[in-house]
Coordinates of C-alpha atoms and ligand atoms in Angstrom, one line a residue:
M63 CA 16.4 -43.6 -20.2
L64 CA 16.8 -46.8 -18.1
Q65 CA 13.8 -49.1 -18.0
T66 CA 13.3 -49.1 -14.2
R67 CA 10.5 -50.6 -12.3
V68 CA 7.9 -47.9 -11.4
I69 CA 4.8 -49.2 -9.6
P70 CA 1.7 -47.1 -9.8
P71 CA 0.4 -46.2 -6.3
A72 CA -2.4 -48.3 -4.8
E73 CA -5.8 -46.8 -5.2
G74 CA -6.2 -44.2 -2.5
A75 CA -2.5 -44.1 -1.6
Y76 CA -1.7 -40.5 -0.3
Q77 CA 0.7 -38.7 -2.6
Y78 CA 2.7 -36.7 -0.1
P79 CA 3.8 -33.3 -1.4
L80 CA 6.8 -31.7 0.3
L81 CA 5.1 -28.5 1.5
I82 CA 6.2 -25.9 4.0
K83 CA 3.1 -26.6 6.1
R84 CA 4.6 -29.9 7.2
L85 CA 7.5 -28.1 8.8
L86 CA 5.2 -26.0 10.9
M87 CA 3.0 -28.9 12.0
S88 CA 6.1 -30.9 13.1
G89 CA 7.1 -28.1 15.5
T90 CA 4.7 -28.9 18.3
R91 CA 5.7 -32.5 18.6
Y92 CA 8.7 -32.3 20.9
E93 CA 8.2 -29.5 23.5
K94 CA 4.9 -27.8 23.1
T95 CA 5.6 -25.1 25.6
R96 CA 8.7 -23.8 23.9
E97 CA 8.4 -20.1 23.2
I98 CA 8.7 -17.7 20.2
V99 CA 10.1 -14.4 21.7
Y100 CA 10.1 -11.0 20.1
R101 CA 12.4 -8.6 21.9
D102 CA 10.8 -7.7 25.3
Q103 CA 7.5 -7.2 23.7
L104 CA 5.9 -10.6 23.0
R105 CA 6.3 -14.3 23.8
Y106 CA 4.0 -17.2 22.9
T107 CA 4.2 -20.9 22.5
Y108 CA 4.1 -23.1 19.4
P109 CA 0.3 -23.8 19.5
T110 CA -0.2 -20.1 19.4
L111 CA 2.3 -19.8 16.4
I112 CA 0.1 -22.3 14.5
E113 CA -3.0 -20.4 15.4
R114 CA -1.5 -17.1 14.4
V115 CA -0.3 -18.5 11.0
A116 CA -3.9 -19.6 10.4
R117 CA -5.2 -16.2 11.4
L118 CA -2.7 -14.5 9.0
A119 CA -3.7 -16.9 6.2
N120 CA -7.3 -15.8 6.7
V121 CA -6.4 -12.1 6.8
L122 CA -4.5 -12.4 3.5
T123 CA -7.1 -14.5 1.8
E124 CA -9.9 -12.1 2.8
A125 CA -7.7 -9.2 1.5
G126 CA -7.7 -10.9 -1.8
V127 CA -4.4 -12.8 -1.9
K128 CA -4.6 -15.8 -4.2
A129 CA -2.3 -18.7 -4.9
G130 CA 0.5 -17.6 -7.2
D131 CA 0.4 -14.0 -6.0
T132 CA 3.6 -12.4 -4.6
V133 CA 3.3 -10.9 -1.1
A134 CA 6.2 -8.7 0.0
V135 CA 7.4 -8.1 3.6
M136 CA 9.4 -5.1 4.8
D137 CA 10.2 -5.8 8.4
W138 CA 13.1 -6.3 10.8
D139 CA 13.5 -9.8 12.3
S140 CA 10.3 -10.6 14.2
H141 CA 7.8 -13.2 15.1
R142 CA 5.6 -11.6 12.4
Y143 CA 8.3 -12.3 9.8
L144 CA 8.3 -16.0 10.9
E145 CA 4.5 -16.1 10.6
C146 CA 4.7 -14.6 7.1
M147 CA 7.4 -17.2 6.1
F148 CA 4.8 -19.9 6.8
A149 CA 1.4 -18.3 6.1
I150 CA 2.2 -16.8 2.7
P151 CA 3.6 -19.9 1.0
M152 CA 1.1 -22.1 2.8
I153 CA -1.8 -20.4 1.0
G154 CA 0.1 -21.0 -2.3
A155 CA 1.4 -17.4 -2.6
V156 CA 5.1 -16.4 -2.8
I157 CA 6.8 -14.4 0.0
H158 CA 9.2 -11.7 -1.3
T159 CA 11.5 -10.9 1.6
I160 CA 12.5 -7.3 0.7
N161 CA 16.1 -6.3 1.5
V162 CA 15.3 -3.1 3.4
R163 CA 18.9 -2.1 3.4
L164 CA 19.0 -1.6 -0.4
S165 CA 18.6 1.9 -1.8
P166 CA 15.0 3.1 -2.4
E167 CA 15.6 2.8 -6.2
Q168 CA 16.8 -0.8 -5.8
I169 CA 13.9 -1.7 -3.6
L170 CA 11.5 -0.2 -6.1
Y171 CA 13.2 -2.2 -8.9
T172 CA 12.9 -5.5 -7.0
M173 CA 9.2 -4.9 -6.1
N174 CA 8.2 -4.2 -9.7
H175 CA 10.4 -7.0 -11.0
A176 CA 9.0 -9.5 -8.5
E177 CA 5.4 -8.3 -9.4
D178 CA 4.5 -7.8 -5.8
R179 CA 0.7 -7.5 -5.3
F180 CA 0.5 -7.0 -1.6
V181 CA 3.0 -5.5 0.8
L182 CA 3.3 -5.7 4.6
V183 CA 5.1 -2.6 5.8
N184 CA 6.7 -2.0 9.2
S185 CA 5.8 1.5 10.4
E186 CA 9.5 2.3 10.3
F187 CA 9.5 2.0 6.6
V188 CA 6.3 4.0 5.9
G189 CA 8.3 7.0 4.8
L190 CA 10.4 4.9 2.4
Y191 CA 7.3 3.2 1.1
Q192 CA 5.5 6.5 0.5
A193 CA 8.6 7.7 -1.5
I194 CA 8.4 4.8 -3.9
A195 CA 4.6 4.1 -3.9
G196 CA 3.9 6.3 -6.9
H197 CA 6.3 4.2 -9.1
L198 CA 5.1 0.8 -8.0
T199 CA 3.4 -0.9 -11.0
T200 CA 1.8 -4.0 -9.5
V201 CA 1.1 -3.4 -5.8
E202 CA -2.7 -3.4 -5.0
K203 CA -2.9 -3.4 -1.2
T204 CA -0.8 -2.7 1.9
L205 CA -0.9 -4.0 5.4
L206 CA 0.7 -2.1 8.3
I207 CA 3.0 -3.7 10.9
T208 CA 3.8 -1.8 14.0
D209 CA 5.4 -2.4 17.4
G210 CA 3.9 0.7 18.9
A211 CA 0.4 2.1 19.6
E212 CA 0.0 3.8 16.2
K213 CA -2.4 1.6 14.2
N214 CA -2.9 4.0 11.3
A215 CA -0.4 5.2 8.8
E216 CA -0.6 7.0 5.5
L217 CA -0.2 3.9 3.4
P218 CA -2.0 3.7 0.1
N219 CA -4.8 1.1 -0.1
L220 CA -4.3 0.0 3.5
V221 CA -6.1 -3.1 4.5
G222 CA -5.4 -2.5 8.2
E223 CA -3.0 -3.2 11.0
Y224 CA -1.4 -6.6 11.5
E225 CA -2.4 -7.3 15.1
T226 CA -5.8 -5.8 14.8
L227 CA -6.6 -7.9 11.7
L228 CA -5.2 -11.1 13.3
A229 CA -7.2 -10.6 16.4
A230 CA -10.4 -10.4 14.4
A231 CA -9.6 -13.4 12.1
S232 CA -10.5 -17.1 12.6
P233 CA -7.7 -19.2 14.2
R234 CA -8.4 -22.0 11.8
Y235 CA -7.6 -22.4 8.1
D236 CA -7.8 -25.4 5.9
F237 CA -4.4 -25.4 4.2
Q238 CA -4.8 -27.3 0.9
D239 CA -2.3 -29.6 -0.7
F240 CA -0.7 -28.4 -4.0
D241 CA 2.2 -29.1 -6.3
E242 CA 5.4 -29.2 -4.2
N243 CA 7.2 -27.5 -7.1
S244 CA 5.3 -24.3 -6.5
V245 CA 7.4 -21.3 -5.8
A246 CA 7.3 -20.4 -2.1
T247 CA 9.9 -17.6 -1.6
T248 CA 11.8 -15.0 -3.6
F249 CA 14.3 -12.3 -2.9
Y250 CA 17.0 -10.4 -4.8
T251 CA 20.8 -10.8 -4.9
T252 CA 22.9 -7.8 -5.8
G253 CA 26.0 -8.4 -8.0
T254 CA 28.8 -6.1 -8.9
T255 CA 27.1 -4.9 -12.0
G256 CA 23.6 -4.6 -13.3
N257 CA 20.3 -4.8 -11.5
P258 CA 19.6 -7.2 -8.6
K259 CA 18.6 -10.7 -9.7
G260 CA 15.6 -12.5 -8.3
V261 CA 16.3 -16.0 -6.9
Y262 CA 13.4 -18.3 -5.9
F263 CA 12.8 -21.5 -4.1
T264 CA 10.0 -24.0 -4.2
H265 CA 8.3 -25.8 -1.3
R266 CA 10.1 -29.0 -2.2
Q267 CA 13.5 -27.2 -2.2
L268 CA 12.9 -25.5 1.1
V269 CA 11.7 -28.7 2.8
L270 CA 14.7 -30.6 1.5
H271 CA 17.1 -27.7 2.5
T272 CA 15.5 -27.7 6.0
M273 CA 16.1 -31.5 6.3
G274 CA 19.7 -31.0 5.0
V275 CA 20.6 -28.3 7.5
A276 CA 19.0 -30.2 10.4
T277 CA 20.9 -33.3 9.4
I278 CA 24.3 -31.7 9.2
M279 CA 23.9 -29.5 12.2
G280 CA 22.2 -32.1 14.3
S281 CA 23.9 -35.4 13.3
V282 CA 27.5 -34.8 12.2
D283 CA 29.4 -35.1 15.4
S284 CA 32.1 -32.6 14.7
V285 CA 29.4 -29.9 14.0
R286 CA 26.8 -30.9 16.6
L287 CA 25.2 -27.5 16.7
L288 CA 21.5 -27.9 16.9
G289 CA 19.2 -30.0 19.1
T290 CA 15.8 -29.6 20.5
N291 CA 17.1 -28.0 23.7
D292 CA 18.9 -25.2 21.8
V293 CA 17.7 -21.6 21.9
Y294 CA 17.9 -20.0 18.5
M295 CA 18.4 -16.3 17.7
P296 CA 19.2 -15.2 14.1
I297 CA 21.7 -12.5 13.5
T298 CA 21.5 -12.8 9.7
P299 CA 18.5 -10.8 8.6
M300 CA 15.4 -12.7 7.6
F301 CA 15.6 -10.9 4.2
H302 CA 19.0 -12.4 3.6
V303 CA 18.2 -15.9 2.2
H304 CA 15.4 -16.4 4.8
A305 CA 17.9 -16.0 7.7
W306 CA 19.8 -18.9 6.0
G307 CA 16.7 -21.1 6.3
L308 CA 17.3 -21.6 10.1
P309 CA 13.8 -20.3 11.1
Y310 CA 12.3 -23.3 9.1
V311 CA 14.8 -25.7 10.9
A312 CA 14.1 -24.2 14.3
T313 CA 10.4 -24.4 13.8
M314 CA 10.5 -28.0 12.5
L315 CA 12.4 -29.0 15.6
G316 CA 10.3 -26.9 18.0
L317 CA 13.2 -24.8 19.4
K318 CA 12.8 -21.7 21.5
Q319 CA 13.2 -18.9 19.0
V320 CA 14.3 -15.3 19.8
Y321 CA 13.7 -12.5 17.3
P322 CA 15.7 -9.3 17.9
G323 CA 14.0 -6.8 15.6
R324 CA 16.5 -4.3 14.2
Y325 CA 20.0 -5.4 15.0
D326 CA 21.7 -3.4 17.7
P327 CA 24.8 -5.2 19.0
E328 CA 24.2 -4.0 22.6
Y329 CA 20.7 -5.3 22.6
L330 CA 21.7 -8.6 21.0
V331 CA 24.1 -9.2 23.9
E332 CA 21.3 -8.4 26.3
L333 CA 18.9 -10.7 24.6
W334 CA 21.5 -13.5 24.4
R335 CA 21.9 -13.2 28.2
K336 CA 18.3 -12.8 29.1
E337 CA 16.9 -15.5 26.9
K338 CA 19.8 -17.9 27.3
V339 CA 20.5 -18.1 23.5
T340 CA 22.7 -21.0 22.5
F341 CA 22.7 -21.0 18.7
S342 CA 23.0 -18.1 16.2
H343 CA 24.5 -17.5 12.7
C344 CA 25.9 -14.3 11.1
V345 CA 28.5 -12.8 8.8
P346 CA 31.9 -12.1 10.3
T347 CA 31.5 -8.3 10.5
I348 CA 28.3 -8.6 12.6
L349 CA 30.1 -11.0 15.0
Q350 CA 32.9 -8.5 15.3
M351 CA 30.3 -5.8 16.3
V352 CA 28.8 -8.1 18.9
L353 CA 32.3 -8.8 20.3
N354 CA 33.0 -5.1 20.5
A355 CA 29.7 -4.3 22.2
K356 CA 30.1 -2.5 25.5
A357 CA 27.5 -4.8 27.0
G358 CA 29.7 -7.8 26.2
Q359 CA 33.0 -6.6 27.6
G360 CA 34.3 -9.0 30.2
V361 CA 31.4 -11.4 29.5
D362 CA 32.1 -15.1 29.1
F363 CA 29.9 -16.2 26.1
K364 CA 30.4 -19.9 27.0
G365 CA 27.7 -22.1 25.4
W366 CA 27.0 -19.8 22.4
K367 CA 27.5 -21.7 19.1
I368 CA 27.6 -19.5 16.1
V369 CA 27.7 -20.5 12.4
I370 CA 29.7 -18.0 10.4
G371 CA 29.0 -17.8 6.7
G372 CA 28.6 -15.3 3.8
S373 CA 32.3 -14.4 3.9
A374 CA 35.5 -16.2 4.8
L375 CA 36.1 -16.8 8.5
N376 CA 39.6 -15.7 9.3
R377 CA 41.8 -17.2 12.0
S378 CA 42.0 -14.0 14.1
L379 CA 38.2 -13.8 14.5
Y380 CA 38.0 -17.5 15.2
E381 CA 40.6 -17.2 17.9
A382 CA 39.2 -14.0 19.4
S383 CA 35.8 -15.6 19.6
K384 CA 37.1 -18.8 21.2
A385 CA 38.9 -16.7 23.8
R386 CA 35.5 -15.2 24.6
G387 CA 33.8 -18.6 24.9
I388 CA 32.1 -18.7 21.5
Q389 CA 32.2 -21.8 19.4
L390 CA 32.4 -20.8 15.8
T391 CA 31.7 -23.1 12.9
A392 CA 32.3 -21.9 9.3
A393 CA 29.8 -22.7 6.6
Y394 CA 29.5 -21.8 3.0
G395 CA 26.7 -20.9 0.7
M396 CA 25.2 -18.2 -1.4
S397 CA 21.8 -16.6 -2.2
E398 CA 21.3 -19.0 -5.1
T399 CA 22.0 -22.1 -3.0
G400 CA 19.3 -21.9 -0.4
P401 CA 21.9 -21.2 1.1
L402 CA 23.6 -24.1 2.9
V403 CA 26.2 -26.0 0.8
S404 CA 28.9 -27.0 3.2
C405 CA 29.9 -26.8 6.8
A406 CA 33.3 -27.1 8.5
H407 CA 33.9 -30.7 9.5
L408 CA 36.8 -32.5 11.0
N409 CA 37.0 -36.3 10.6
E410 CA 38.8 -38.4 13.2
E411 CA 42.1 -38.0 11.3
L412 CA 41.9 -34.2 11.4
M413 CA 40.7 -34.2 15.0
A414 CA 43.9 -36.0 15.9
G415 CA 46.0 -33.1 14.5
T416 CA 47.4 -30.2 16.5
E417 CA 45.2 -27.4 17.8
D418 CA 46.7 -25.2 15.0
E419 CA 45.8 -27.8 12.3
R420 CA 42.3 -28.2 13.7
T421 CA 41.8 -24.5 13.5
T422 CA 42.9 -24.5 9.9
Y423 CA 40.0 -26.9 9.1
R424 CA 37.5 -25.2 11.4
I425 CA 37.7 -22.0 9.4
K426 CA 37.5 -23.5 5.9
A427 CA 34.2 -23.7 4.0
G428 CA 34.0 -27.4 4.9
V429 CA 32.4 -30.6 3.6
P430 CA 29.4 -30.5 1.3
G431 CA 26.2 -31.5 3.2
P432 CA 24.1 -34.6 2.4
L433 CA 22.8 -34.6 -1.2
V434 CA 25.1 -31.8 -2.3
E435 CA 27.6 -32.5 -5.1
A436 CA 30.6 -30.2 -5.5
A437 CA 33.3 -30.1 -8.1
I438 CA 35.8 -27.6 -9.5
I439 CA 36.3 -26.8 -13.1
D440 CA 38.8 -24.9 -15.2
G441 CA 37.9 -22.1 -17.7
D442 CA 37.0 -24.7 -20.4
G443 CA 34.6 -26.6 -18.1
N444 CA 37.0 -29.6 -17.5
F445 CA 36.8 -31.1 -14.0
L446 CA 39.9 -30.6 -11.9
P447 CA 41.4 -33.1 -9.3
A448 CA 40.5 -32.9 -5.6
D449 CA 44.1 -32.6 -4.6
G450 CA 44.0 -29.5 -2.4
E451 CA 46.2 -27.7 -5.0
S452 CA 44.2 -27.4 -8.2
Q453 CA 42.1 -24.2 -8.2
G454 CA 39.1 -23.7 -10.3
E455 CA 35.5 -22.5 -10.2
L456 CA 33.3 -24.3 -7.7
V457 CA 30.2 -25.7 -9.3
L458 CA 27.4 -27.4 -7.5
R459 CA 24.4 -29.7 -7.7
A460 CA 21.8 -30.1 -4.9
P461 CA 18.1 -30.5 -4.8
W462 CA 17.6 -27.0 -3.3
L463 CA 19.5 -24.7 -5.7
S464 CA 17.6 -21.8 -7.4
E465 CA 16.8 -23.1 -10.8
G466 CA 17.3 -19.7 -12.5
Y467 CA 16.7 -16.0 -12.0
F468 CA 13.1 -14.8 -12.1
N469 CA 12.3 -13.5 -15.6
E470 CA 15.9 -13.5 -16.7
P471 CA 16.4 -16.7 -18.8
Q472 CA 19.7 -15.7 -20.2
K473 CA 21.3 -15.1 -16.7
G474 CA 19.7 -18.3 -15.5
A475 CA 21.3 -20.2 -18.4
E476 CA 24.7 -18.7 -17.5
L477 CA 24.2 -19.7 -13.9
W478 CA 23.5 -23.3 -15.0
A479 CA 26.0 -23.6 -17.9
G480 CA 26.9 -27.3 -18.4
G481 CA 24.3 -28.5 -16.0
W482 CA 26.1 -27.4 -12.9
M483 CA 25.4 -24.3 -10.8
H484 CA 28.3 -21.8 -11.2
T485 CA 29.2 -20.1 -7.9
G486 CA 31.7 -17.5 -9.3
D487 CA 34.0 -18.6 -6.5
V488 CA 37.6 -20.0 -6.9
A489 CA 38.1 -23.0 -4.7
T490 CA 40.1 -26.1 -4.1
L491 CA 38.8 -29.5 -3.0
D492 CA 41.1 -31.7 -1.0
A493 CA 41.4 -35.4 -0.2
F494 CA 39.2 -35.0 2.9
G495 CA 36.5 -33.6 0.6
V496 CA 36.9 -30.2 2.1
I497 CA 36.1 -27.1 0.1
D498 CA 38.5 -24.2 0.5
I499 CA 37.2 -21.0 -0.9
R500 CA 40.2 -19.0 -2.3
D501 CA 38.4 -16.0 -3.5
R502 CA 35.5 -14.7 -5.7
I503 CA 36.7 -14.9 -9.3
K504 CA 36.2 -11.2 -9.7
D505 CA 38.2 -10.4 -6.5
V506 CA 41.3 -12.5 -7.3
I507 CA 44.3 -10.0 -7.7
K508 CA 46.2 -10.6 -10.9
T509 CA 49.7 -9.0 -10.4
G510 CA 52.9 -9.6 -12.4
G511 CA 51.5 -12.8 -13.9
E512 CA 50.5 -14.2 -10.4
W513 CA 47.1 -14.8 -8.9
I514 CA 46.8 -13.6 -5.4
S515 CA 43.8 -14.5 -3.2
S516 CA 42.4 -11.4 -1.5
L517 CA 41.0 -13.7 1.2
A518 CA 44.3 -15.3 2.0
L519 CA 46.0 -11.9 2.2
E520 CA 43.2 -10.6 4.5
D521 CA 43.7 -13.6 6.8
L522 CA 47.4 -12.9 7.1
V523 CA 47.0 -9.2 7.5
S524 CA 44.3 -9.7 10.2
R525 CA 46.9 -11.5 12.4
H526 CA 48.8 -8.3 13.0
P527 CA 48.0 -7.2 16.5
A528 CA 47.2 -3.6 15.5
V529 CA 44.6 -4.7 12.9
R530 CA 41.0 -4.7 13.9
E531 CA 39.5 -5.1 10.4
V532 CA 40.9 -5.5 6.9
A533 CA 39.8 -5.6 3.3
V534 CA 42.1 -6.3 0.4
V535 CA 41.3 -5.4 -3.2
G536 CA 43.2 -5.3 -6.5
I537 CA 43.8 -1.8 -7.9
A538 CA 44.8 -1.4 -11.6
D539 CA 48.5 -0.8 -12.1
P540 CA 50.1 0.2 -15.4
Q541 CA 53.1 -2.0 -14.8
W542 CA 51.8 -5.0 -13.0
G543 CA 48.2 -5.2 -14.2
E544 CA 46.9 -5.0 -10.6
R545 CA 48.5 -4.4 -7.2
P546 CA 47.0 -5.5 -3.9
F547 CA 45.8 -2.7 -1.7
A548 CA 44.9 -3.2 2.0
L549 CA 42.3 -1.1 3.8
L550 CA 42.7 -1.2 7.5
V551 CA 40.9 -0.3 10.7
V552 CA 43.3 -0.1 13.6
R553 CA 42.7 -1.1 17.2
D554 CA 42.6 1.8 19.7
G555 CA 46.0 3.0 20.7
H556 CA 47.8 1.3 17.7
V557 CA 49.4 2.7 14.6
I558 CA 50.4 0.9 11.5
G559 CA 51.8 1.9 8.1
A560 CA 52.7 0.2 4.9
K561 CA 56.2 -0.5 6.2
E562 CA 55.0 -2.2 9.4
L563 CA 52.6 -4.3 7.4
K564 CA 55.4 -5.3 5.0
E565 CA 57.5 -6.4 8.1
H566 CA 54.6 -8.5 9.3
L567 CA 54.0 -10.2 6.0
K568 CA 57.7 -10.9 5.1
P569 CA 57.9 -14.1 7.3
F570 CA 54.9 -15.5 5.4
V571 CA 56.7 -14.9 2.1
E572 CA 59.9 -16.6 3.5
L573 CA 57.8 -19.6 4.6
G574 CA 56.3 -19.8 1.1
H575 CA 52.8 -19.0 2.3
L576 CA 52.6 -15.9 0.3
S577 CA 53.9 -14.6 -3.0
K578 CA 56.3 -11.6 -2.6
W579 CA 54.0 -9.8 -5.1
A580 CA 51.2 -10.0 -2.5
I581 CA 52.8 -7.4 -0.2
P582 CA 50.8 -4.2 -0.7
S583 CA 53.0 -1.2 -1.5
Q584 CA 50.2 1.1 -0.5
I585 CA 47.6 0.8 2.3
A586 CA 44.9 3.1 3.8
V587 CA 44.0 3.4 7.4
V588 CA 40.4 4.4 8.0
T589 CA 37.8 4.4 10.8
E590 CA 35.3 2.3 9.0
I591 CA 35.3 -0.2 6.1
P592 CA 32.3 0.1 3.7
K593 CA 29.8 -2.8 4.0
T594 CA 27.1 -4.2 1.8
S595 CA 23.4 -4.3 2.7
V596 CA 24.1 -7.7 4.5
G597 CA 27.2 -6.6 6.3
K598 CA 29.9 -8.0 4.0
L599 CA 33.0 -6.0 2.9
D600 CA 31.7 -3.8 0.0
K601 CA 34.7 -4.3 -2.4
K602 CA 33.0 -2.5 -5.2
R603 CA 32.7 0.7 -3.1
I604 CA 36.2 0.2 -1.6
R605 CA 37.8 0.2 -5.1
V606 CA 36.0 3.4 -6.0
D607 CA 37.1 5.1 -2.7
I608 CA 40.7 4.1 -3.2
I609 CA 40.9 5.4 -6.7
E610 CA 39.5 8.7 -5.4
W611 CA 42.0 8.9 -2.5
Q612 CA 44.9 8.1 -4.9
A613 CA 43.7 10.9 -7.2
N614 CA 43.6 13.4 -4.3
N615 CA 46.7 12.1 -2.5
S616 CA 44.5 11.5 0.6
T617 CA 46.0 11.5 4.1
F618 CA 44.5 8.0 4.6
L619 CA 47.2 6.6 2.4
S620 CA 50.5 5.1 3.5
T621 CA 53.0 4.1 0.9
L622 CA 56.2 2.0 1.1
Ligands
AMP1271 P1 25.5 -13.9 -1.2 O1 24.9 -14.6 -2.3 O2 25.4 -12.5 -1.2 O3 25.1 -14.5 0.1 O4 27.1 -14.2 -1.3 C1 27.6 -15.5 -1.5 C2 29.1 -15.4 -1.5 O5 29.7 -15.2 -0.2 C3 29.8 -16.7 -2.0 O6 29.7 -16.8 -3.4 C4 31.2 -16.5 -1.5 O7 32.0 -15.7 -2.3 C5 31.0 -15.8 -0.2 N1 31.0 -16.8 0.9 C6 30.0 -17.4 1.6 N2 30.4 -18.2 2.5 C7 31.8 -18.2 2.5 C8 32.8 -18.9 3.2 N3 32.6 -19.7 4.2 N4 34.1 -18.6 2.8 C9 34.4 -17.7 1.9 N5 33.4 -17.1 1.2 C10 32.2 -17.3 1.5

């Protein structure tokens, strides 16, 4: 250890812990009258938000919640969720943002594993909750959330209804200081195998993540996305990595915030128009649904800046959105990373390129944000050069990465093998410092000794005018190991088969952009592609479906 100079603080010097309460208190500084909006049901200003957070803290404390307890929330995106994201950690407890789109068995597993003691349940989920309540091992009390008039529900050990309890509680609470390394939030990530894993973030990590996101999105000129005049509406659920941490950023900066409840693409467009939303974030499939919404047809979305993450952003979606007036910016991250790691960035040299070259960089995962270190390694853990060619696993360091999985030391150690966080993604780094995600390690298609990126193939297939949506997976093949298989949804009035797709891909092979082994010899045309609980392509399910169709010689299939 270096013998550095460390000076003990002066007597009485305040030791400032990085706590989530500081983010809330900053929110009123810029524009006090900015609103928090919930659908067409409620709107209030920042001073009221602060008051309501204090009221909720009093309600929870009186109900018996203590520092260190885990308090779970089952709700759609709402002002209440925002209040919980502050009040629960601010009293030293941990908020468990339940993924309400998981199966009841998985929800039950996560609640028992997280050791939830209190649960806030939206009336929509009362049936679901009742079905699992008998198997919950740690929950002691429940609290009802409702949009409607019904203030009673058959919930076991019900403390009361949210609004009624808040109205009766004191609007003041003395939020104490405590260790900034205390866990503030937890939620579960589902892998391809095994049970969901609990990731968790401390106050210090969330404060630093908030500062990191605000810095990238507010200060880097090529991605100026967020300023105090923006109007924010999440379209990534609050249970998915706390809506990518943006509610904390929006609150710190005092932005107008619009919470849409359960996502309905038609209603999202209506809210966008009515509340003059300028900034959102989502996964590609949700954006596609918004673009397809009836309410949005013929609408110029000019002025709407959307961060796309969670999956690769392909060129077709980027261009289709641009034609509709939407400015898309790609970003990369994962549940374990808080989530923001990198954001598309074009330096002056790249900005001077052609429109086509600029698009190539706008859809890549981008440049690591401030304080983030990124590297690529080979299978033996050796670092690979940042030459845009060498492919390896992306590994990361940043002050806001989950330091393990809750109560799973072995899996945590694997995540952190060698002192770097392993993403499970294959990537390249180039001389501009840009990360290009080639694929998830487990989704790379190994065929005839070659490695084919399912993402690259999806990008090229999506450029066919008949293709509305595509997923590419590797399917076991006795001769080649695996063969690529494309699952397509076709635009109205179009038809496409394996032969037409081959014709479309051939020029890319001739130009050297694609291996000839990457041309699928079989495809399927379906009306819908299975999605995960957060709206990503569900490749696990897709593989199972394809094997079944092949066994039954399904009419969905088209073969060369
Ligand atoms: P999750 O933890 O469920 O949010 O999933 C994280 C994974 O999504 C990453 O490991 C990547 O495989 C994928 N992902 C996120 N952002 C991007 C991006 N910009 N490009 C490609 N893949 C991405």
